[in-house]
Short mmCIF file of C-alpha atoms in Angstrom, two decimals:
data_model
loop_
_atom_site.label_atom_id
_atom_site.label_comp_id
_atom_site.label_asym_id
_atom_site.label_seq_id
_atom_site.Cartn_x
_atom_site.Cartn_y
_atom_site.Cartn_z
CA UNK A 1 188.82 161.85 -38.23
CA UNK A 2 189.06 159.62 -35.06
CA UNK A 3 186.48 156.59 -35.46
CA UNK A 4 185.35 153.94 -32.99
CA UNK A 5 183.38 151.25 -33.55
CA UNK A 6 181.48 148.39 -31.65
CA UNK A 7 179.54 145.07 -32.30
CA UNK A 8 176.88 146.74 -34.30
CA UNK A 9 174.31 143.60 -33.71
CA UNK A 10 173.21 142.66 -29.93
CA UNK A 11 174.65 140.08 -28.12
CA UNK A 12 172.74 137.30 -26.77
CA UNK A 13 174.16 134.66 -24.40
CA UNK A 14 173.29 132.11 -21.90
CA UNK A 15 173.66 132.68 -18.17
CA UNK A 16 177.03 131.48 -17.09
CA UNK A 17 178.85 131.89 -20.19
CA UNK A 18 181.21 134.68 -21.03
CA UNK A 19 180.35 137.58 -22.96
CA UNK A 20 182.98 139.34 -25.25
CA UNK A 21 182.20 142.53 -26.59
CA UNK A 22 184.71 144.48 -29.23
CA UNK A 23 185.60 147.96 -29.69
CA UNK A 24 187.58 149.00 -32.39
CA UNK A 25 189.22 152.36 -33.35
CA UNK A 26 191.15 154.26 -36.36
CA UNK A 27 193.15 157.47 -36.57
CA UNK A 28 193.93 158.08 -33.07
CA UNK A 29 196.41 156.73 -30.44
CA UNK A 30 194.64 156.82 -27.09
CA UNK A 31 196.30 157.08 -23.85
CA UNK A 32 193.17 155.74 -22.11
CA UNK A 33 190.26 153.59 -23.23
CA UNK A 34 186.88 153.52 -20.98
CA UNK A 35 183.95 151.37 -20.66
CA UNK A 36 180.45 152.46 -19.43
CA UNK A 37 177.37 150.73 -18.86
CA UNK A 38 173.91 152.05 -19.68
CA UNK A 39 170.55 150.88 -18.42
CA UNK A 40 167.37 151.73 -20.42
CA UNK A 41 166.47 155.29 -19.52
CA UNK A 42 169.39 156.03 -17.59
CA UNK A 43 172.81 157.74 -17.85
CA UNK A 44 176.38 155.66 -18.64
CA UNK A 45 178.14 154.43 -15.52
CA UNK A 46 181.76 154.36 -15.65
CA UNK A 47 183.18 150.79 -15.62
CA UNK A 48 186.68 150.19 -16.25
CA UNK A 49 189.47 152.00 -17.93
CA UNK A 50 192.60 151.03 -19.25
CA UNK A 51 195.85 152.79 -20.27
CA UNK A 52 198.13 152.27 -23.18
CA UNK A 53 201.14 150.56 -21.55
CA UNK A 54 198.38 148.05 -19.78
CA UNK A 55 197.58 144.90 -21.89
CA UNK A 56 194.89 143.85 -19.23
CA UNK A 57 192.80 145.06 -16.34
CA UNK A 58 190.12 143.06 -14.19
CA UNK A 59 187.55 143.95 -11.61
CA UNK A 60 185.55 141.43 -10.22
CA UNK A 61 183.71 139.48 -13.21
CA UNK A 62 185.13 142.26 -15.87
CA UNK A 63 188.30 141.92 -17.88
CA UNK A 64 189.24 144.47 -20.53
CA UNK A 65 192.30 144.04 -22.69
CA UNK A 66 193.87 146.73 -24.89
CA UNK A 67 195.93 145.81 -27.92
CA UNK A 68 197.38 149.16 -29.30
CA UNK A 69 198.62 147.39 -32.54
CA UNK A 70 195.34 145.94 -33.40
CA UNK A 71 193.70 149.21 -32.39
CA UNK A 72 191.32 147.08 -30.45
CA UNK A 73 189.77 146.47 -26.95
CA UNK A 74 187.94 143.80 -25.80
CA UNK A 75 185.42 143.80 -22.80
CA UNK A 76 184.73 140.12 -21.23
CA UNK A 77 182.13 139.36 -18.69
CA UNK A 78 182.59 136.03 -17.06
CA UNK A 79 180.07 133.88 -15.00
CA UNK A 80 177.44 136.23 -16.87
CA UNK A 81 173.91 137.09 -15.07
CA UNK A 82 170.74 138.17 -16.31
CA UNK A 83 171.52 141.47 -14.18
CA UNK A 84 174.60 141.94 -16.77
CA UNK A 85 172.22 142.73 -19.52
CA UNK A 86 172.43 146.22 -20.95
CA UNK A 87 174.14 148.37 -23.38
CA UNK A 88 178.05 148.56 -22.95
CA UNK A 89 180.17 151.46 -24.44
CA UNK A 90 183.56 151.84 -24.87
CA UNK A 91 185.06 155.63 -25.38
CA UNK A 92 188.44 156.82 -26.31
CA UNK A 93 189.72 159.68 -23.85
CA UNK A 94 191.39 162.88 -25.26
CA UNK A 95 193.28 163.74 -21.91
CA UNK A 96 194.75 166.71 -23.65
CA UNK A 97 191.37 168.27 -24.82
CA UNK A 98 189.73 168.65 -21.06
CA UNK A 99 189.28 164.91 -20.93
CA UNK A 100 186.46 164.46 -23.41
CA UNK A 101 185.37 161.31 -24.86
CA UNK A 102 184.33 159.83 -28.23
CA UNK A 103 182.11 157.16 -27.67
CA UNK A 104 181.37 153.80 -29.81
CA UNK A 105 177.46 153.45 -30.59
CA UNK A 106 177.45 150.74 -28.13
CA UNK A 107 176.57 146.82 -27.95
CA UNK A 108 173.36 145.63 -26.48
CA UNK A 109 173.84 142.69 -24.15
CA UNK A 110 171.06 140.04 -23.09
CA UNK A 111 172.07 137.51 -20.96
CA UNK A 112 169.07 134.89 -20.74
CA UNK A 113 168.64 132.42 -17.66
CA UNK B 1 175.70 163.95 -2.72
CA UNK B 2 173.08 164.19 -5.37
CA UNK B 3 175.96 163.73 -8.30
CA UNK B 4 174.76 165.29 -11.49
CA UNK B 5 171.65 166.59 -11.78
CA UNK B 6 169.70 167.71 -14.94
CA UNK B 7 166.18 169.77 -15.38
CA UNK B 8 163.66 169.16 -16.95
CA UNK B 9 163.55 165.28 -17.08
CA UNK B 10 160.84 165.64 -20.34
CA UNK B 11 160.11 168.47 -22.57
CA UNK B 12 158.23 168.87 -25.75
CA UNK B 13 158.73 172.17 -27.80
CA UNK B 14 157.35 173.30 -31.14
CA UNK B 15 159.57 174.16 -34.16
CA UNK B 16 161.25 177.43 -33.52
CA UNK B 17 160.66 177.56 -29.76
CA UNK B 18 163.76 178.23 -27.40
CA UNK B 19 164.38 176.21 -24.12
CA UNK B 20 167.59 176.22 -21.80
CA UNK B 21 168.69 172.77 -20.29
CA UNK B 22 170.09 173.10 -17.01
CA UNK B 23 172.67 170.82 -15.44
CA UNK B 24 174.44 170.79 -11.79
CA UNK B 25 177.08 168.79 -10.08
CA UNK B 26 177.84 168.71 -6.54
CA UNK B 27 181.62 166.90 -6.85
CA UNK B 28 183.69 169.87 -7.32
CA UNK B 29 184.38 168.70 -10.78
CA UNK B 30 186.50 171.06 -13.33
CA UNK B 31 185.38 169.43 -16.60
CA UNK B 32 181.39 169.25 -17.69
CA UNK B 33 180.11 168.39 -20.95
CA UNK B 34 176.79 168.04 -22.87
CA UNK B 35 175.58 164.96 -25.16
CA UNK B 36 173.04 163.87 -27.34
CA UNK B 37 172.19 160.24 -27.76
CA UNK B 38 170.23 158.82 -30.74
CA UNK B 39 169.37 155.56 -31.61
CA UNK B 40 171.97 153.66 -33.23
CA UNK B 41 174.41 156.94 -33.28
CA UNK B 42 175.65 156.40 -29.49
CA UNK B 43 176.51 159.49 -27.72
CA UNK B 44 177.83 162.48 -29.46
CA UNK B 45 179.60 165.42 -27.54
CA UNK B 46 177.84 168.91 -28.52
CA UNK B 47 179.95 170.99 -26.17
CA UNK B 48 182.17 170.61 -23.30
CA UNK B 49 183.72 173.23 -20.45
CA UNK B 50 187.43 172.00 -19.53
CA UNK B 51 187.12 174.51 -16.56
CA UNK B 52 185.03 177.25 -15.33
CA UNK B 53 185.11 180.16 -17.79
CA UNK B 54 185.87 177.93 -20.93
CA UNK B 55 183.68 176.24 -23.53
CA UNK B 56 184.59 174.21 -26.63
CA UNK B 57 182.79 172.76 -29.52
CA UNK B 58 182.26 169.28 -29.61
CA UNK B 59 181.16 166.78 -32.73
CA UNK B 60 178.06 168.39 -33.18
CA UNK B 61 177.70 171.85 -31.95
CA UNK B 62 175.45 173.68 -34.62
CA UNK B 63 172.07 174.97 -33.35
CA UNK B 64 173.16 174.88 -29.68
CA UNK B 65 174.92 177.33 -27.09
CA UNK B 66 176.05 176.85 -23.70
CA UNK B 67 177.18 178.68 -20.75
CA UNK B 68 179.37 177.80 -17.80
CA UNK B 69 177.76 179.52 -15.28
CA UNK B 70 179.96 178.80 -12.30
CA UNK B 71 181.87 175.42 -11.24
CA UNK B 72 178.82 173.74 -10.51
CA UNK B 73 176.44 174.69 -13.44
CA UNK B 74 176.78 174.17 -16.99
CA UNK B 75 173.53 175.19 -19.07
CA UNK B 76 172.67 174.10 -22.79
CA UNK B 77 170.47 176.41 -24.97
CA UNK B 78 168.42 175.64 -27.87
CA UNK B 79 167.72 178.88 -29.45
CA UNK B 80 165.48 177.72 -32.30
CA UNK B 81 164.67 174.17 -31.76
CA UNK B 82 164.13 171.82 -34.73
CA UNK B 83 162.86 168.25 -35.09
CA UNK B 84 166.37 167.45 -36.02
CA UNK B 85 167.08 167.90 -31.95
CA UNK B 86 164.67 165.56 -30.76
CA UNK B 87 166.97 163.41 -28.93
CA UNK B 88 167.95 162.39 -25.17
CA UNK B 89 170.40 165.01 -23.93
CA UNK B 90 173.03 163.74 -21.02
CA UNK B 91 175.16 166.17 -19.02
CA UNK B 92 178.56 164.86 -17.35
CA UNK B 93 181.60 165.95 -15.44
CA UNK B 94 184.88 164.77 -14.68
CA UNK B 95 187.49 165.71 -11.85
CA UNK B 96 190.74 167.05 -13.22
CA UNK B 97 192.82 164.50 -11.02
CA UNK B 98 190.69 161.29 -10.22
CA UNK B 99 191.87 158.39 -8.43
CA UNK B 100 192.10 156.50 -11.69
CA UNK B 101 193.90 159.47 -13.33
CA UNK B 102 191.94 158.46 -16.39
CA UNK B 103 189.11 161.23 -16.73
CA UNK B 104 185.96 158.84 -16.06
CA UNK B 105 182.99 160.84 -16.48
CA UNK B 106 179.92 160.93 -14.09
CA UNK B 107 176.32 161.12 -15.90
CA UNK B 108 173.21 162.88 -14.94
CA UNK B 109 169.78 161.14 -15.78
CA UNK B 110 169.23 162.75 -19.25
CA UNK B 111 166.54 164.90 -20.64
CA UNK B 112 164.28 163.66 -23.35
CA UNK B 113 163.39 166.31 -25.37
CA UNK B 114 160.81 165.96 -28.27
CA UNK B 115 160.59 168.94 -31.04
CA UNK B 116 157.19 168.60 -33.24
#
């Protein structure tokens, strides 16, 4: 069955540094991979998606890479701020099954001032 | 636009009781989903509805039923609640065709359910 794994441990970084989160998957060749942000007590919020034919995608301070050979996506937040502290989730998209998603377990990011 | 709304926000049930979680979206989205989220487990798909009139099982459907009442509403029913169903439940929706073309999902605020 398909499996998707993220950094299991929380990530603590200093304000201004770049945070890098990892998402690895097996037994699937997704056409799309998505990243979401989740704050405590709230639902996830969509951030970015990347397609299989895209190596890199950027949105403001966010950058996502997608290596279909390694079956890995990296999510970077540059010039991190305390407001970036949250849990970040990656998800594989099954576009031929009603767009359903399989999520990783999430990585908790804490940015210290 | 309210987006995706869920009721109730909190619920406590005794083992064996039944209840229905309600979800509605006002974005004219075609597909709707129910997830549960448990500590360390991430979000797991319970059921989804790719379009009005259809429903399919996700990863963890046992103990649940769903109804896609119309395009706006998708309800989740627990017929006989068990302590293992203590969780946070999220409803989500996605348009068939979006600006990104990538099926991004829009989530509700969640229902926190405790079964004692």
